[in-house]
């Protein structure tokens, strides 16, 4: 059964009236106000999403309806601590209100209309409240694809084009004005308490995955190389998440999978537009992080590996076009340099197949909640086993493991040797 929904007291008609009065001059009154759960279990783990429906009476007597999506922190102690330490809500509000508006203006300045997401709002509440308030894009015809099926080629191309625009704008902005605020978008995870948290989360997932490895075709063949990578997963994650200035860097979305991508369609059923949501994990670094997360987690099994190189070339072509359009001031990364990054940061493919892909391919269930991802409890053990034992995940991982192995992505020493270690890197040597 779903948990009872508790709406914060500050989510009320009066606060929405004050906010809407600034945008709608002839607003007289709010005649209907309702906040309800917007997503079923298993569709969002890190936050609670409410749909706020409002009916407004205007001064001319007419009625206007509006709908908003309100993101709030989960009630669990662990998730509150994680969200607070990562500054998720502040990062997302700044991204919507400042960063995205700046990017969209860059394209308007060269006479190209580009939008990256929904309109973001702020309520007249205590600034200590953690929330993100957005227009409800569903009322404009946007929707997710079925995450269990994944993206076909047309949908993937649309996402890659939009991602190339997002990445290009960020690179041009940094080249012209300097780095984004380090406290918000540069991941410095080189702390002992951060390592403990990373190991705590990944350690439980790795244990469940390895317990199911024998169920996968030829799975035992990869047990030793997988163990070598996972024994170093914390140090690899810390190193790979840092900014390495020898490479071309961009502002990554950081969580670009099916549930965070919305599509609008033409009358003939083809894609017309795509927007991204959930910008709370944006981080500055190698663009291949977003590419691996998108392709490995969210593309249909018939295409994610067979057309992987095509998708990379497609992204690169559009990235270059957008960098030139926005008059990028530095040398443009070559295809060979992008291929080098795909190799050096290849561990993102392994981590994506472990976590985000597992979540994306899991049937909806009331057991799908953040507590069961991060807690070592009987319910948590059962849920994590459910992720790695379901037939859909098995179909994907049986194709992905040999692909990752053949590309050499299971050896953290090879993957990190060209990056350069963090100040306290502890990558363990393997025999």
Coordinates of C-alpha atoms in Angstrom, one line a residue:
X1 CA 0.0 0.0 0.0
X2 CA 1.2 3.5 -0.7
X3 CA 2.1 5.7 2.3
X4 CA -0.3 8.4 3.3
X5 CA 0.5 11.6 1.6
X6 CA 1.3 14.5 4.0
X7 CA 1.3 17.9 2.2
X8 CA 3.3 20.6 4.0
X9 CA 1.3 23.4 5.5
X10 CA 3.0 26.0 3.4
X11 CA 1.7 24.3 0.2
X12 CA -1.6 26.2 0.3
X13 CA -4.0 28.4 -1.6
X14 CA -2.7 31.7 -0.1
X15 CA 0.9 31.2 -1.1
X16 CA -0.1 30.1 -4.7
X17 CA -2.4 33.2 -4.9
X18 CA 0.5 35.5 -4.0
X19 CA 2.8 33.8 -6.5
X20 CA 0.3 33.8 -9.4
X21 CA -0.8 37.4 -8.7
X22 CA 2.7 38.4 -9.9
X23 CA 2.2 36.7 -13.2
X24 CA -1.5 37.2 -13.8
X25 CA -2.5 40.8 -13.3
X26 CA -6.3 40.2 -13.5
X27 CA -6.3 37.3 -11.0
X28 CA -9.2 37.8 -8.5
X29 CA -9.3 34.5 -6.6
X30 CA -8.4 30.9 -6.5
X31 CA -11.6 28.9 -6.5
X32 CA -10.1 25.4 -6.4
X33 CA -6.8 24.1 -5.0
X34 CA -5.6 20.5 -4.7
X35 CA -2.2 18.8 -4.1
X36 CA -2.0 15.1 -4.9
X37 CA 0.7 12.5 -5.5
X38 CA 1.9 12.8 -9.1
X39 CA 3.8 9.5 -9.5
X40 CA 3.3 5.9 -8.5
X41 CA 5.9 3.9 -6.6
X42 CA 9.0 3.2 -8.5
X43 CA 9.0 6.3 -10.7
X44 CA 11.0 8.6 -8.5
X45 CA 13.3 7.6 -5.7
X46 CA 15.1 10.7 -4.4
X47 CA 12.2 13.1 -4.0
X48 CA 8.4 13.3 -3.6
X49 CA 6.5 14.7 -6.6
X50 CA 3.1 16.4 -6.1
X51 CA 0.8 17.7 -8.8
X52 CA -0.9 21.0 -7.7
X53 CA -4.0 21.8 -9.6
X54 CA -5.4 25.3 -9.4
X55 CA -8.6 26.9 -10.7
X56 CA -8.5 30.7 -10.9
X57 CA -11.3 33.2 -11.2
X58 CA -10.2 36.3 -13.2
X59 CA -11.5 39.8 -12.8
X60 CA -13.6 39.5 -16.0
X61 CA -15.4 36.6 -14.5
X62 CA -13.7 33.9 -16.6
X63 CA -12.1 30.8 -15.2
X64 CA -8.5 29.7 -15.9
X65 CA -7.0 26.4 -14.9
X66 CA -3.3 25.8 -14.2
X67 CA -1.3 22.8 -13.0
X68 CA 2.2 22.6 -11.4
X69 CA 4.7 19.9 -10.4
X70 CA 6.1 20.4 -6.9
X71 CA 9.2 18.4 -5.9
X72 CA 9.8 17.9 -2.1
X73 CA 12.3 15.9 -0.1
X74 CA 11.3 12.4 1.2
X75 CA 10.7 12.1 4.9
X76 CA 13.4 9.5 5.5
X77 CA 16.4 10.6 7.6
X78 CA 19.0 9.1 5.2
X79 CA 17.5 10.9 2.1
X80 CA 17.2 14.2 3.9
X81 CA 20.9 14.0 4.8
X82 CA 21.9 13.0 1.3
X83 CA 19.8 15.8 -0.3
X84 CA 21.2 18.4 2.2
X85 CA 24.8 17.4 1.7
X86 CA 24.5 17.5 -2.1
X87 CA 22.4 20.7 -2.1
X88 CA 20.0 19.1 -4.6
X89 CA 17.2 21.6 -4.3
X90 CA 19.3 24.7 -4.5
X91 CA 21.3 23.3 -7.5
X92 CA 18.1 22.5 -9.4
X93 CA 16.5 25.9 -8.7
X94 CA 19.7 27.8 -9.8
X95 CA 19.9 25.6 -12.9
X96 CA 16.3 26.3 -13.9
X97 CA 16.2 30.0 -13.0
X98 CA 19.8 31.1 -13.9
X99 CA 21.7 28.5 -16.0
X100 CA 19.0 27.4 -18.4
X101 CA 17.7 30.9 -18.9
X102 CA 21.3 32.0 -19.7
X103 CA 21.6 29.1 -22.2
X104 CA 18.4 29.8 -23.9
X105 CA 19.3 33.4 -24.3
X106 CA 22.6 32.4 -25.9
X107 CA 20.6 30.6 -28.7
X108 CA 18.2 33.4 -29.0
X109 CA 21.1 35.8 -29.6
X110 CA 22.0 33.7 -32.7
X111 CA 18.4 33.6 -33.8
X112 CA 17.7 30.0 -32.7
X113 CA 14.8 29.1 -30.4
X114 CA 15.8 26.4 -27.9
X115 CA 14.1 25.4 -24.7
X116 CA 15.5 22.9 -22.2
X117 CA 12.7 22.5 -19.7
X118 CA 9.7 23.8 -17.8
X119 CA 9.2 27.3 -16.3
X120 CA 10.3 27.4 -12.7
X121 CA 8.6 29.4 -9.9
X122 CA 9.2 30.5 -6.4
X123 CA 6.6 30.8 -3.7
X124 CA 6.5 33.5 -1.0
X125 CA 7.6 31.1 1.8
X126 CA 10.5 30.7 4.2
X127 CA 13.7 30.4 2.2
X128 CA 14.6 27.4 4.3
X129 CA 11.9 25.3 2.7
X130 CA 13.3 22.7 0.2
X131 CA 11.3 22.5 -3.0
X132 CA 11.3 22.9 -6.7
X133 CA 8.0 24.2 -8.3
X134 CA 7.6 23.8 -12.1
X135 CA 4.9 24.2 -14.7
X136 CA 3.2 20.9 -15.4
X137 CA 4.4 20.0 -18.9
X138 CA 1.8 17.2 -19.2
X139 CA -0.8 19.9 -19.8
X140 CA 1.2 21.0 -22.9
X141 CA 1.2 17.4 -24.3
X142 CA 4.6 16.2 -22.9
X143 CA 5.0 12.7 -21.5
X144 CA 7.5 10.1 -20.8
X145 CA 8.1 7.0 -22.9
X146 CA 7.6 3.6 -21.3
X147 CA 10.9 3.1 -19.4
X148 CA 10.5 -0.7 -19.5
X149 CA 10.8 -0.6 -23.3
X150 CA 13.4 2.2 -23.7
X151 CA 14.0 4.7 -26.4
X152 CA 14.0 3.8 -30.1
X153 CA 16.4 5.4 -32.6
X154 CA 14.2 8.5 -33.3
X155 CA 13.7 9.3 -29.6
X156 CA 17.4 8.8 -28.9
X157 CA 18.4 11.1 -31.7
X158 CA 16.1 13.8 -30.4
X159 CA 17.6 13.5 -26.9
X160 CA 21.2 13.5 -28.2
X161 CA 20.4 16.7 -30.2
X162 CA 19.1 18.5 -27.2
X163 CA 21.9 17.2 -25.1
X164 CA 24.4 18.5 -27.6
X165 CA 22.8 21.9 -27.4
X166 CA 22.9 21.8 -23.6
X167 CA 26.6 20.7 -23.5
X168 CA 27.6 23.2 -26.2
X169 CA 26.0 26.2 -24.5
X170 CA 27.7 25.3 -21.2
X171 CA 31.1 24.9 -22.8
X172 CA 30.7 28.3 -24.6
X173 CA 29.6 30.0 -21.4
X174 CA 32.7 28.7 -19.5
X175 CA 35.0 29.7 -22.4
X176 CA 33.6 33.2 -22.4
X177 CA 32.8 33.9 -18.7
X178 CA 34.7 31.3 -16.6
X179 CA 33.7 28.3 -14.6
X180 CA 30.3 27.8 -13.1
X181 CA 30.0 28.3 -9.3
X182 CA 32.3 25.6 -7.9
X183 CA 30.2 25.0 -4.8
X184 CA 27.2 24.1 -7.0
X185 CA 28.5 22.3 -10.1
X186 CA 32.0 21.0 -9.4
X187 CA 32.0 17.7 -7.6
X188 CA 34.7 17.5 -4.9
X189 CA 34.2 14.1 -3.4
X190 CA 37.7 13.7 -2.0
X191 CA 36.7 13.4 1.6
X192 CA 36.5 10.4 3.9
X193 CA 32.9 10.9 4.9
X194 CA 32.0 11.1 1.2
X195 CA 33.8 7.9 0.5
X196 CA 31.9 6.2 3.3
X197 CA 28.6 7.3 1.8
X198 CA 29.5 6.2 -1.7
X199 CA 30.7 2.8 -0.5
X200 CA 27.6 2.4 1.6
X201 CA 25.2 2.9 -1.3
X202 CA 27.2 1.1 -4.0
X203 CA 28.3 -1.7 -1.7
X204 CA 24.8 -2.9 -1.1
X205 CA 24.0 -2.8 -4.8
X206 CA 27.2 -4.6 -5.7
X207 CA 26.5 -7.4 -3.2
X208 CA 23.0 -8.0 -4.7
X209 CA 24.4 -7.9 -8.2
X210 CA 27.2 -10.3 -7.6
X211 CA 24.8 -12.7 -5.8
X212 CA 22.8 -12.8 -9.0
X213 CA 25.8 -13.0 -11.4
X214 CA 25.5 -16.8 -11.7
X215 CA 22.0 -16.4 -13.2
X216 CA 23.4 -14.5 -16.2
X217 CA 24.7 -16.3 -19.3
X218 CA 28.5 -16.6 -19.0
X219 CA 28.2 -14.5 -15.8
X220 CA 30.9 -16.3 -13.9
X221 CA 33.4 -15.4 -16.6
X222 CA 33.3 -11.8 -15.5
X223 CA 33.3 -12.4 -11.7
X224 CA 37.0 -11.7 -11.2
X225 CA 37.3 -8.6 -13.4
X226 CA 34.0 -7.2 -12.0
X227 CA 35.3 -7.8 -8.5
X228 CA 38.5 -5.9 -9.4
X229 CA 36.5 -2.9 -10.6
X230 CA 34.0 -3.0 -7.7
X231 CA 36.8 -3.3 -5.1
X232 CA 37.9 0.1 -6.4
X233 CA 34.5 1.6 -7.2
X234 CA 34.7 4.4 -4.5
X235 CA 38.1 5.7 -5.6
X236 CA 37.1 5.4 -9.3
X237 CA 33.9 7.4 -8.6
X238 CA 35.8 10.1 -6.7
X239 CA 38.4 10.4 -9.4
X240 CA 36.0 10.3 -12.4
X241 CA 33.7 12.8 -10.8
X242 CA 36.4 15.4 -10.4
X243 CA 37.1 18.0 -13.1
X244 CA 40.1 17.1 -15.3
X245 CA 41.1 20.1 -17.3
X246 CA 43.1 18.2 -19.9
X247 CA 39.8 17.1 -21.4
X248 CA 36.8 18.9 -22.9
X249 CA 34.3 19.5 -20.2
X250 CA 30.6 20.5 -20.1
X251 CA 27.8 20.9 -17.6
X252 CA 26.3 17.4 -17.5
X253 CA 22.6 16.9 -16.7
X254 CA 23.9 14.1 -14.4
X255 CA 20.8 11.9 -14.4
X256 CA 19.7 11.7 -18.0
X257 CA 17.5 8.6 -18.1
X258 CA 14.0 7.9 -19.4
X259 CA 12.0 9.2 -16.4
X260 CA 13.9 12.5 -16.7
X261 CA 13.1 13.1 -20.4
X262 CA 9.7 14.3 -21.7
X263 CA 8.5 14.2 -25.3
X264 CA 5.8 16.0 -27.2
X265 CA 4.5 14.5 -30.4
X266 CA 3.2 15.6 -33.8
X267 CA -0.2 14.5 -35.1
X268 CA 1.5 11.8 -37.1
X269 CA 3.1 10.3 -34.0
X270 CA 6.7 11.5 -34.6
X271 CA 8.6 13.4 -31.9
X272 CA 8.1 17.2 -32.1
X273 CA 10.1 18.3 -29.0
X274 CA 11.9 17.0 -26.0
X275 CA 12.6 18.6 -22.6
X276 CA 14.7 17.5 -19.7
X277 CA 13.6 17.5 -16.0
X278 CA 15.3 16.8 -12.7
X279 CA 18.4 19.0 -13.0
X280 CA 19.4 18.5 -9.4
X281 CA 22.4 16.4 -10.2
X282 CA 24.1 18.8 -12.7
X283 CA 27.9 18.6 -12.6
X284 CA 30.8 20.0 -14.6
X285 CA 33.0 17.3 -16.2
X286 CA 33.3 15.0 -19.1
X287 CA 30.3 14.8 -21.5
X288 CA 30.7 11.0 -21.7
X289 CA 29.1 10.7 -18.3
X290 CA 25.7 11.8 -19.8
X291 CA 26.3 9.8 -22.9
X292 CA 26.9 6.5 -21.0
X293 CA 24.0 7.1 -18.6
X294 CA 21.5 7.9 -21.4
X295 CA 22.5 5.1 -23.8
X296 CA 23.2 2.3 -21.3
X297 CA 20.2 3.0 -19.0
X298 CA 17.5 4.1 -21.5
X299 CA 17.9 3.0 -25.1
X300 CA 16.0 -0.1 -26.3
X301 CA 18.1 -3.3 -26.1
X302 CA 18.0 -3.7 -29.9
X303 CA 19.9 -0.4 -30.4
X304 CA 21.9 0.5 -27.3
X305 CA 25.0 -1.6 -28.2
X306 CA 24.5 -2.3 -31.9
X307 CA 24.1 1.5 -32.6
X308 CA 26.3 2.8 -29.8
X309 CA 29.0 4.1 -32.1
X310 CA 26.4 5.6 -34.4
X311 CA 24.8 7.5 -31.4
X312 CA 28.2 8.8 -30.4
X313 CA 28.9 10.1 -33.9
X314 CA 25.5 11.6 -34.1
X315 CA 26.0 13.4 -30.8
X316 CA 29.4 14.6 -31.8
X317 CA 28.2 16.0 -35.2
X318 CA 25.5 18.1 -33.4
X319 CA 27.9 19.1 -30.6
X320 CA 30.3 20.6 -33.2
X321 CA 27.5 22.3 -35.1
X322 CA 26.3 24.0 -31.9
X323 CA 29.7 25.0 -30.7
X324 CA 30.3 26.7 -34.0
X325 CA 26.8 28.3 -33.9
X326 CA 27.6 29.8 -30.5
X327 CA 31.1 30.8 -31.6
X328 CA 33.1 28.6 -29.1
X329 CA 36.3 30.4 -28.3
X330 CA 38.5 27.4 -27.7
X331 CA 39.7 24.4 -29.8
X332 CA 36.9 22.0 -30.6
X333 CA 37.3 18.5 -29.3
X334 CA 38.1 16.1 -32.1
X335 CA 36.4 12.7 -32.6
X336 CA 39.5 11.0 -31.5
X337 CA 39.6 13.0 -28.3
X338 CA 36.0 12.0 -27.6
X339 CA 36.8 8.4 -28.2
X340 CA 39.7 8.8 -25.7
X341 CA 37.3 10.1 -23.1
X342 CA 34.9 7.2 -23.7
X343 CA 37.7 4.9 -22.9
X344 CA 39.1 6.7 -19.9
X345 CA 35.7 7.3 -18.3
X346 CA 34.3 3.9 -19.4
X347 CA 33.5 3.0 -15.9
X348 CA 30.3 5.1 -16.2
X349 CA 28.9 2.4 -18.4
X350 CA 29.5 -0.2 -15.7
X351 CA 28.0 1.9 -12.9
X352 CA 25.0 2.8 -15.1
X353 CA 24.3 -0.8 -15.8
X354 CA 24.5 -1.6 -12.1
X355 CA 22.2 1.1 -10.8
X356 CA 20.2 3.4 -13.1
X357 CA 19.6 0.7 -15.7
X358 CA 18.4 -1.7 -13.0
X359 CA 15.9 0.9 -11.7
X360 CA 14.7 1.7 -15.3
X361 CA 14.0 -1.9 -16.1
X362 CA 12.1 -2.8 -12.9
X363 CA 8.4 -3.3 -13.0
X364 CA 6.4 -0.8 -10.8
X365 CA 6.2 -2.0 -7.3
X366 CA 5.4 -0.6 -3.8
X367 CA 8.8 -1.9 -2.7
X368 CA 10.5 0.6 -4.9
X369 CA 11.5 3.3 -2.5
X370 CA 14.8 4.9 -1.5
X371 CA 14.9 3.2 1.9
X372 CA 15.2 -0.2 0.1
X373 CA 18.1 1.0 -2.0
X374 CA 20.3 2.3 0.8
X375 CA 19.3 0.3 3.9
X376 CA 20.7 -3.1 4.8
X377 CA 17.4 -4.5 5.9
X378 CA 15.4 -7.6 4.9
X379 CA 13.1 -5.4 2.8
X380 CA 16.2 -3.8 1.2
X381 CA 17.8 -7.1 0.5
X382 CA 14.6 -8.4 -1.1
X383 CA 14.2 -5.3 -3.3
X384 CA 17.8 -5.2 -4.5
X385 CA 17.5 -8.9 -5.4
X386 CA 14.3 -8.0 -7.3
X387 CA 16.3 -5.5 -9.4
X388 CA 19.0 -8.0 -10.6
X389 CA 16.8 -11.1 -10.9
X390 CA 14.1 -9.8 -13.2
X391 CA 14.0 -11.2 -16.7
X392 CA 14.2 -7.8 -18.4
X393 CA 17.4 -6.8 -16.6
X394 CA 18.9 -10.2 -17.3
X395 CA 18.3 -9.8 -21.0
X396 CA 20.1 -6.5 -21.0
X397 CA 23.0 -7.3 -18.7
X398 CA 23.8 -10.5 -20.6
X399 CA 24.6 -8.4 -23.7
X400 CA 26.2 -5.5 -21.8
X401 CA 28.7 -7.5 -19.7
X402 CA 30.7 -8.9 -22.7
X403 CA 30.5 -5.4 -24.4
X404 CA 32.0 -3.7 -21.3
X405 CA 34.6 -6.5 -20.9
X406 CA 35.8 -6.3 -24.5
X407 CA 36.2 -2.5 -24.2
X408 CA 38.4 -2.9 -21.1
X409 CA 36.1 -1.0 -18.8
X410 CA 36.4 -3.5 -15.9
X411 CA 40.0 -2.5 -15.0
X412 CA 40.1 0.6 -12.9
X413 CA 43.9 0.9 -13.3
X414 CA 43.6 1.2 -17.1
X415 CA 40.6 3.5 -16.9
X416 CA 42.2 6.0 -14.5
X417 CA 45.9 6.0 -15.5
X418 CA 45.4 8.9 -17.9
X419 CA 43.2 10.9 -15.6
X420 CA 45.6 11.6 -12.9
X421 CA 44.7 10.8 -9.3
X422 CA 43.0 12.9 -6.7
X423 CA 45.1 14.1 -3.8
X424 CA 44.3 10.9 -1.8
X425 CA 43.7 8.4 -4.5
X426 CA 43.7 4.8 -3.2
X427 CA 43.2 2.7 -6.3
X428 CA 44.1 -0.8 -5.4
X429 CA 46.6 -2.6 -7.6
X430 CA 45.4 -5.9 -9.0
X431 CA 47.5 -9.0 -9.7

